GROMACS .gro file of C-alpha atoms in nm:
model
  321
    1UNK     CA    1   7.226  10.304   8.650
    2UNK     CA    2   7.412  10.177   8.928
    3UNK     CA    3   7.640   9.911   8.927
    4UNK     CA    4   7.607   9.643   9.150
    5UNK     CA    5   7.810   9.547   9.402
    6UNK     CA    6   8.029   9.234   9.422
    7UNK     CA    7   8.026   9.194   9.804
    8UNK     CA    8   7.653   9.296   9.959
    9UNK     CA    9   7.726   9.260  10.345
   10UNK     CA   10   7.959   9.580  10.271
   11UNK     CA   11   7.680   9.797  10.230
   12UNK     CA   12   7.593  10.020  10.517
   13UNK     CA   13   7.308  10.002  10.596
   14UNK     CA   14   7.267   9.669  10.510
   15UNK     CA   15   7.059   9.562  10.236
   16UNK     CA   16   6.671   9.560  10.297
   17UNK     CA   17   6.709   9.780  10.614
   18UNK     CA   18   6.506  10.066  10.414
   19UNK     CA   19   6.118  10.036  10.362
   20UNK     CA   20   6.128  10.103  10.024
   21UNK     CA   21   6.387   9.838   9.947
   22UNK     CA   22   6.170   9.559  10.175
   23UNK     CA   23   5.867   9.717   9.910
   24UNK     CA   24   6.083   9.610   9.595
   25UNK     CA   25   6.185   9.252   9.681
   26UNK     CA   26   5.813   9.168   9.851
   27UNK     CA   27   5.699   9.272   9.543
   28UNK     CA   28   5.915   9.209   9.280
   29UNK     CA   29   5.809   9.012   8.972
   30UNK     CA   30   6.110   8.816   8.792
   31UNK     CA   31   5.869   8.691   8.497
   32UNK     CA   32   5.755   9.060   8.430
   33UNK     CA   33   5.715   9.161   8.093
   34UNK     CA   34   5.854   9.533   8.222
   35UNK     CA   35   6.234   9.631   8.168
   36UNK     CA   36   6.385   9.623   8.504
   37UNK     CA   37   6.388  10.005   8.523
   38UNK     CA   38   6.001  10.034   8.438
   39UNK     CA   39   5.915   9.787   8.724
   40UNK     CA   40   6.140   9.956   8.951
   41UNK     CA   41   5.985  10.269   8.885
   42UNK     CA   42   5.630  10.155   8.875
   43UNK     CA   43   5.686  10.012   9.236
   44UNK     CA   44   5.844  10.286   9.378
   45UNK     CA   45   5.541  10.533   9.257
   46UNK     CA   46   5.312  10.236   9.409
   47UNK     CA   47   5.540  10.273   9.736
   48UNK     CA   48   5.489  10.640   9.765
   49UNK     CA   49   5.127  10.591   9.707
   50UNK     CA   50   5.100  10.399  10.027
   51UNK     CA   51   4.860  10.538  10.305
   52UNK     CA   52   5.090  10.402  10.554
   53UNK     CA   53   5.456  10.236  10.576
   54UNK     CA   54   5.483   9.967  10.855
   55UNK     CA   55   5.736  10.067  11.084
   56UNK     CA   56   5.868   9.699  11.096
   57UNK     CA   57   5.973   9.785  10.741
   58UNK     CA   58   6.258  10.041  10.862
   59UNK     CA   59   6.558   9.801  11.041
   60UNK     CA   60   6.570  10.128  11.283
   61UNK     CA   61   6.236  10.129  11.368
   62UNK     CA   62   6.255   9.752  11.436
   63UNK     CA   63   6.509   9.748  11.696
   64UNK     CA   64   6.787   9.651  11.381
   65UNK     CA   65   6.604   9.391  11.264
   66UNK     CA   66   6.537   9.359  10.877
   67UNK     CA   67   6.215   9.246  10.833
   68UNK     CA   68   6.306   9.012  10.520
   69UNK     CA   69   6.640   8.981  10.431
   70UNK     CA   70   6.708   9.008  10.080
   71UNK     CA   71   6.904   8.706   9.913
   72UNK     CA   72   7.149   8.752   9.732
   73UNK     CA   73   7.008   8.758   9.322
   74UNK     CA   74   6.803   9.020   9.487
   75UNK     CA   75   7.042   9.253   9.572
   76UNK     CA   76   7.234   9.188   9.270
   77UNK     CA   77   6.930   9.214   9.055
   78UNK     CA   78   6.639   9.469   9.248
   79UNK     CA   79   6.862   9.662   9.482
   80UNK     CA   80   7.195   9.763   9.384
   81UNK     CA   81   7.107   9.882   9.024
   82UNK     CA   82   6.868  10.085   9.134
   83UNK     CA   83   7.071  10.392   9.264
   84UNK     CA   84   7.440  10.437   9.368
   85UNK     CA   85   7.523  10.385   9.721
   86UNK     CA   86   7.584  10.762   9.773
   87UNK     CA   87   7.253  10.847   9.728
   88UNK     CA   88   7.122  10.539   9.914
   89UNK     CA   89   7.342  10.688  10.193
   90UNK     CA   90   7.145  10.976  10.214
   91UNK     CA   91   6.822  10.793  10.141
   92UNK     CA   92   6.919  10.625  10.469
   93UNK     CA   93   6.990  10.914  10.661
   94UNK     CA   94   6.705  11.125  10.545
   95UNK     CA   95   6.456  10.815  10.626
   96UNK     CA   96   6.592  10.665  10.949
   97UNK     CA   97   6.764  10.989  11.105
   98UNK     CA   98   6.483  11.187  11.037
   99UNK     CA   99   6.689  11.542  11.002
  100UNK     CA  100   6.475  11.858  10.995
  101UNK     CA  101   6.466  12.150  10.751
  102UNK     CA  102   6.527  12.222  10.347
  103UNK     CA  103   6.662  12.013  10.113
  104UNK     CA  104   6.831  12.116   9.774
  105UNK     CA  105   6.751  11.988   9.456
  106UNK     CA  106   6.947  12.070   9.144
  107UNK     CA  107   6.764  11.936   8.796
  108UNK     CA  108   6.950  12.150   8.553
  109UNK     CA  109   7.297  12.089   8.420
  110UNK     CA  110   7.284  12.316   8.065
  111UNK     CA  111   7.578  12.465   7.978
  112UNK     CA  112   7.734  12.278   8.222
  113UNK     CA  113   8.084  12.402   8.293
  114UNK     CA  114   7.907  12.820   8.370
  115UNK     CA  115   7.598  12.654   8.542
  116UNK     CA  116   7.853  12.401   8.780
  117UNK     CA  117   8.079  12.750   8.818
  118UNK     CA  118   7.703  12.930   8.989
  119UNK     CA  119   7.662  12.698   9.153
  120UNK     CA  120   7.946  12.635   9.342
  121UNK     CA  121   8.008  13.007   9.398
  122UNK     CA  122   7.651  12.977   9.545
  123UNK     CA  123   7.706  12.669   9.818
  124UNK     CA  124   8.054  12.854   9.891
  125UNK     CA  125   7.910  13.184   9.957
  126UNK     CA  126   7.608  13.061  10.119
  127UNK     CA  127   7.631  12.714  10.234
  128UNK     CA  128   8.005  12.697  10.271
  129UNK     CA  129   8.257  12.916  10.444
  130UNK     CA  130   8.037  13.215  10.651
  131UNK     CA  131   7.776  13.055  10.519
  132UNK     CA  132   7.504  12.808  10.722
  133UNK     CA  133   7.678  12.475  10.711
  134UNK     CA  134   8.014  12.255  10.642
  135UNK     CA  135   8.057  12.045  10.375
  136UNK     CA  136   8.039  11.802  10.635
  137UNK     CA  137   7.746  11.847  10.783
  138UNK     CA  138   7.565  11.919  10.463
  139UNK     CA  139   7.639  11.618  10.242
  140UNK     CA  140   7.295  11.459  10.260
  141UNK     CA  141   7.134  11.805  10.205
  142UNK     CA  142   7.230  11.884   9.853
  143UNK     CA  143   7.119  11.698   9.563
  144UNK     CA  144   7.330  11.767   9.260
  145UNK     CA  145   7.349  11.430   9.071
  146UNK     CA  146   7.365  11.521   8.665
  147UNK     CA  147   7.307  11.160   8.566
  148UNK     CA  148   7.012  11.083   8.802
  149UNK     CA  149   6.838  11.428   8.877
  150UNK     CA  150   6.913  11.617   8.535
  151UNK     CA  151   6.551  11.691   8.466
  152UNK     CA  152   6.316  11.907   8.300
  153UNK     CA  153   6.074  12.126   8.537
  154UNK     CA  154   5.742  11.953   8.490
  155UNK     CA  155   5.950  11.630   8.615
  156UNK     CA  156   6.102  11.714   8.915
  157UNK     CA  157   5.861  11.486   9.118
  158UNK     CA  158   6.119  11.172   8.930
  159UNK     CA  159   6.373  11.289   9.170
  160UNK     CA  160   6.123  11.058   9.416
  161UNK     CA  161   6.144  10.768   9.162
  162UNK     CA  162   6.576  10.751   9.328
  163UNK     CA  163   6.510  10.883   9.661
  164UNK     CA  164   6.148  10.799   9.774
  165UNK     CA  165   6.264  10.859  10.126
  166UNK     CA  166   6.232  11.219  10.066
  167UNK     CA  167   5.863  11.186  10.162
  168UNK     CA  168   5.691  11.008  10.429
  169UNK     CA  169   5.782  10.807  10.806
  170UNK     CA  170   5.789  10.487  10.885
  171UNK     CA  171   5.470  10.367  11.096
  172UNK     CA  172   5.267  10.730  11.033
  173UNK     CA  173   5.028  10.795  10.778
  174UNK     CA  174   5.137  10.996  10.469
  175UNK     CA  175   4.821  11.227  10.521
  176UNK     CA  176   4.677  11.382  10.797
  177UNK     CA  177   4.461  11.137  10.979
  178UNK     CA  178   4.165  11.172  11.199
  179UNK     CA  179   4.375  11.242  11.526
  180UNK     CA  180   4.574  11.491  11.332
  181UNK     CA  181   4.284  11.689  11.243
  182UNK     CA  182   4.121  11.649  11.608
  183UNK     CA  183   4.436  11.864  11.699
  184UNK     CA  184   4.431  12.075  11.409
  185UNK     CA  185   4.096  12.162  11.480
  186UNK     CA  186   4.098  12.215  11.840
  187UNK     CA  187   4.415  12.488  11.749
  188UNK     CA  188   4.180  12.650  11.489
  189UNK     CA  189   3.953  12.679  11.760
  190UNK     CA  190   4.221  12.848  12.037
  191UNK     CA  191   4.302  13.078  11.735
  192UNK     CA  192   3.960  13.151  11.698
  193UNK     CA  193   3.861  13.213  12.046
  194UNK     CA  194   4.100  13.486  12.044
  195UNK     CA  195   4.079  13.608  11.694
  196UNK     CA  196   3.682  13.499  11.569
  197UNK     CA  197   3.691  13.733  11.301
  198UNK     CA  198   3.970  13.522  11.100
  199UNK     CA  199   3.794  13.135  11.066
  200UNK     CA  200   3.543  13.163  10.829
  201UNK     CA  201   3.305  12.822  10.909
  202UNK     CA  202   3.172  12.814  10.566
  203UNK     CA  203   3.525  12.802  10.412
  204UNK     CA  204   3.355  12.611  10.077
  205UNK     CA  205   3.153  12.999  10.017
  206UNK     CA  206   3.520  13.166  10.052
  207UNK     CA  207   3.862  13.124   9.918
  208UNK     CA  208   3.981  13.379  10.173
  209UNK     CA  209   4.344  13.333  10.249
  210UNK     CA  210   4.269  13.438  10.602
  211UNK     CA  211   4.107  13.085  10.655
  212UNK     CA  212   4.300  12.989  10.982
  213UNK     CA  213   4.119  12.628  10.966
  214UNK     CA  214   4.178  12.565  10.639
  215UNK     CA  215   4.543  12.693  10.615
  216UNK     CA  216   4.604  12.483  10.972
  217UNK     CA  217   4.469  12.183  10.751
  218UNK     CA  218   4.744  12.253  10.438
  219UNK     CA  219   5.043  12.293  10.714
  220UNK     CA  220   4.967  11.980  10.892
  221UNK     CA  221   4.998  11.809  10.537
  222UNK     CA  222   5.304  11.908  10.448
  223UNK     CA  223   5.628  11.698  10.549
  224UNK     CA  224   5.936  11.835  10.349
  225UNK     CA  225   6.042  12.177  10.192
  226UNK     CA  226   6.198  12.097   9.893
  227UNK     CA  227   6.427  12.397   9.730
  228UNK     CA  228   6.480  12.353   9.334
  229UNK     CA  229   6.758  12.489   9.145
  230UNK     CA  230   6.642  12.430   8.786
  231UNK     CA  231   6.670  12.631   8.411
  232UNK     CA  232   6.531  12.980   8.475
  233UNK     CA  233   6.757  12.943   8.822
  234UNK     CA  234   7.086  12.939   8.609
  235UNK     CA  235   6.918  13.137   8.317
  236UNK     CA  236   6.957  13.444   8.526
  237UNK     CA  237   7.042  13.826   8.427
  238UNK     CA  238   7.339  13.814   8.636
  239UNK     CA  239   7.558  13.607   8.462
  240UNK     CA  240   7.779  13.533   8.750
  241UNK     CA  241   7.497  13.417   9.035
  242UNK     CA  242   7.208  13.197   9.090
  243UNK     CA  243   6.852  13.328   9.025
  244UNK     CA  244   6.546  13.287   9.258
  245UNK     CA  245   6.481  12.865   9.342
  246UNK     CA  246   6.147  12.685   9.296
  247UNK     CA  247   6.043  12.562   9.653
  248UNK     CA  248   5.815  12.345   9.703
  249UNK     CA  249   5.641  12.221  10.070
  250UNK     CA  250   5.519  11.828   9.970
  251UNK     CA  251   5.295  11.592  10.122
  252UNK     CA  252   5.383  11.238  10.219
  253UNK     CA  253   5.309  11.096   9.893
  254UNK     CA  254   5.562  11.351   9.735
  255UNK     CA  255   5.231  11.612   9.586
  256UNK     CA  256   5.295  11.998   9.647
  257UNK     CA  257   5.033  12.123   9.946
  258UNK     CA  258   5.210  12.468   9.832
  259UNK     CA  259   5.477  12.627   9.652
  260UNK     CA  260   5.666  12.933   9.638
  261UNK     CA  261   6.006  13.042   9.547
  262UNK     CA  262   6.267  13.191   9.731
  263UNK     CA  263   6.655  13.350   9.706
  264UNK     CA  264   6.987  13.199   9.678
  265UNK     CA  265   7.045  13.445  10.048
  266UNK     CA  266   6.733  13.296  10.245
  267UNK     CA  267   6.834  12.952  10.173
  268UNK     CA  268   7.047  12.928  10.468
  269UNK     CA  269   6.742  13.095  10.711
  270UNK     CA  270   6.575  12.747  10.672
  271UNK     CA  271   6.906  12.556  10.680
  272UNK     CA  272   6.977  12.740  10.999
  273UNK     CA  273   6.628  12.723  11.150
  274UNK     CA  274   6.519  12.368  11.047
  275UNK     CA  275   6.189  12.370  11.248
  276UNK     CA  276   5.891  12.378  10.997
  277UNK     CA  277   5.649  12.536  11.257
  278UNK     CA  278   5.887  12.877  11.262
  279UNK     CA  279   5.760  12.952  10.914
  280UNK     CA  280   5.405  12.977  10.884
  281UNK     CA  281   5.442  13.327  10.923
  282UNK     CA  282   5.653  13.384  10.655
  283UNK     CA  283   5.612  13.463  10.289
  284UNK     CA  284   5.700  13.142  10.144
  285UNK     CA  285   5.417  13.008  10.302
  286UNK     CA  286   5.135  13.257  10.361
  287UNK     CA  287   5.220  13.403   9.962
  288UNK     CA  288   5.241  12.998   9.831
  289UNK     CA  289   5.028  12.902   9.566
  290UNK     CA  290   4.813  12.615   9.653
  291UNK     CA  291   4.869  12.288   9.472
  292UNK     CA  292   4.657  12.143   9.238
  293UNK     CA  293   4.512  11.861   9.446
  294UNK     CA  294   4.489  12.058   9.759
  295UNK     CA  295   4.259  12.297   9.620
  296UNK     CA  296   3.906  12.326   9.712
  297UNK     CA  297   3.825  12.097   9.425
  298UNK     CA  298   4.111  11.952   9.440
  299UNK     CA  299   4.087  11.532   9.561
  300UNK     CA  300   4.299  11.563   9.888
  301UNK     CA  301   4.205  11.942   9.993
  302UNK     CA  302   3.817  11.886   9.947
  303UNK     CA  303   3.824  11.565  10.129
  304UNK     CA  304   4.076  11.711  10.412
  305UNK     CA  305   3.849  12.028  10.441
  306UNK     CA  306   3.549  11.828  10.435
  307UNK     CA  307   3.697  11.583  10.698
  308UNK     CA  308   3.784  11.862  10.930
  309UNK     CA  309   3.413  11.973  10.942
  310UNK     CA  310   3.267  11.699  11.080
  311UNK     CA  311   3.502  11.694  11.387
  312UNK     CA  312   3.354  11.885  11.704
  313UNK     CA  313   3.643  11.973  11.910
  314UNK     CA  314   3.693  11.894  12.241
  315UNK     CA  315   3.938  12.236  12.357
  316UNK     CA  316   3.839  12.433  12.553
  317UNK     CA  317   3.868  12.705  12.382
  318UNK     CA  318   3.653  12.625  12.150
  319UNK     CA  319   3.360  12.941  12.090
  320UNK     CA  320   3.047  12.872  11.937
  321UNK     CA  321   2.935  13.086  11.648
   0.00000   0.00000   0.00000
């Protein structure tokens, strides 16, 4: 746990200037029968659940202005334990700044002096010198935190109970809306016009994974590519380097739309090239395995898919079968 801090007008930003730290005080019980921890953490999963954040909730998005400023047995009490101010910093960077491309998780520390030894030979040969980034310029990027992110791999998704700002944008909708999928379906439709052998209409009769419509649907829904470095990535046959990561391409609400893995070596390819739209093509995302609840029968894919057929398009490219 954090410690909190003696002097809050220090802080930078300044206390309450992130949405999910306006969510906690606004909603913050005193006379709760919870441990502060469990509250925390049951507001922050209630905060991620959120269709939409209101924009006047980020002090960025609201010309500076905090929309409620926090008093002061707030910030002592609600605020400040809840994470250390370096990872609030790049909470706050990764929420207001909005920087594009992969971010790094780490959520194993066994044997911790040879798997710390990996992995610093892997961000020096790959994310270091002659490799994609500086130390500088990567600090927010990498997430290795052993007292906050050590985790087993069924839990990685707790790593969103510290940094919720991994996920989502101030004043847009976690999902794809209905305006989204207009779009999305007037694309499938341009596709289609030139290709109409690869949209199958009746996409509920086929799981193809030529579906253009449906696999437009999944890569509008997606909003961060998340890498993991977790046991079986240190647990390698080569004792000296790390093993293939986890990576995982999340919703707004922090679920996995797909997931894949990839190589210490084509890390730096989506450091590098930080635009999501450059890698539909690839293998990471055309060979991901579909998550759970964006399945056909899963609750968000069914009710995406289903939204998406009820919406006539208004391109015109758009071919009638």
């Amino acid at each position: 746990m954090a410690e909190p801090t003696d002097d809050a007008t220090e802080v930078s930003p300044a206390w309450g200037s992130l949405p999910a730290e306006q969510f906690l005080i606004r909603n913050w019980d005193p006379a709760s029968s919870l441990a502060p921890e469990e509250q925390r953490r049951t507001l922050i999963r209630a905060f991620l659940a959120m269709e939409n954040v209101p924009a006047e909730w980020c002090a960025v998005a609201n010309n500076g202005n905090i929309s409620r400023v926090p008093i002061e047995s707030e910030v002592q009490s609600v605020l400040a334990p809840w994470r250390p101010l370096r990872l609030r910093k790049i909470a706050a960077h990764i929420w207001q700044d909005r920087p594009e491309g992969l971010i790094i998780l780490r959520t194993y520390y066994g044997n911790d002096e040879e798997a710390a030894a990996k992995f610093e030979e892997w961000l020096d040969r790959e994310m270091g010198n002659g490799g994609s980034e500086s130390e500088e310029d990567s600090w927010w990027r990498i997430l290795d935190d052993r007292e906050h992110f050590n985790l087993p791999d069924d839990q990685w998704h707790r790593v969103l109970d510290v940094l919720p700002e991994l996920v989502g944008c101030s004043g847009q909708p976690r999902l794809p809306n209905a305006k989204a999928l207009a779009k999305t379906r007037s694309m499938a439709d341009h596709l289609r016009s030139f290709h109409p052998d690869l949209i199958d209409e009746n996409y509920y009769d086929s799981l193809s994974k030529e579906n253009v419509l449906e696999d437009l649907v999944l890569y509008e829904a997606q909003q961060r590519w998340l890498a993991i470095a977790n046991r079986d990535s240190f647990e390698s046959e080569n004792e000296n380097k790390v093993d293939s990561f986890r990576l995982l391409m999340l919703d707004g609400h922090g679920n996995i739309v797909k997931e894949s893995d990839i190589w210490p070596e084509e890390i730096p390819m989506l450091v590098n090239s930080p635009l999501r739209g450059q890698f539909r093509d690839s293998r990471w995302w055309v060979g991901g395995v579909i998550g759970p609840r964006y399945k056909h029968d899963g609750d968000i894919g069914s009710a995406l898919f289903a939204a998406i057929r009820n919406i006539r398009s208004q391109s015109p490219f758009r071919v009638d079968s």
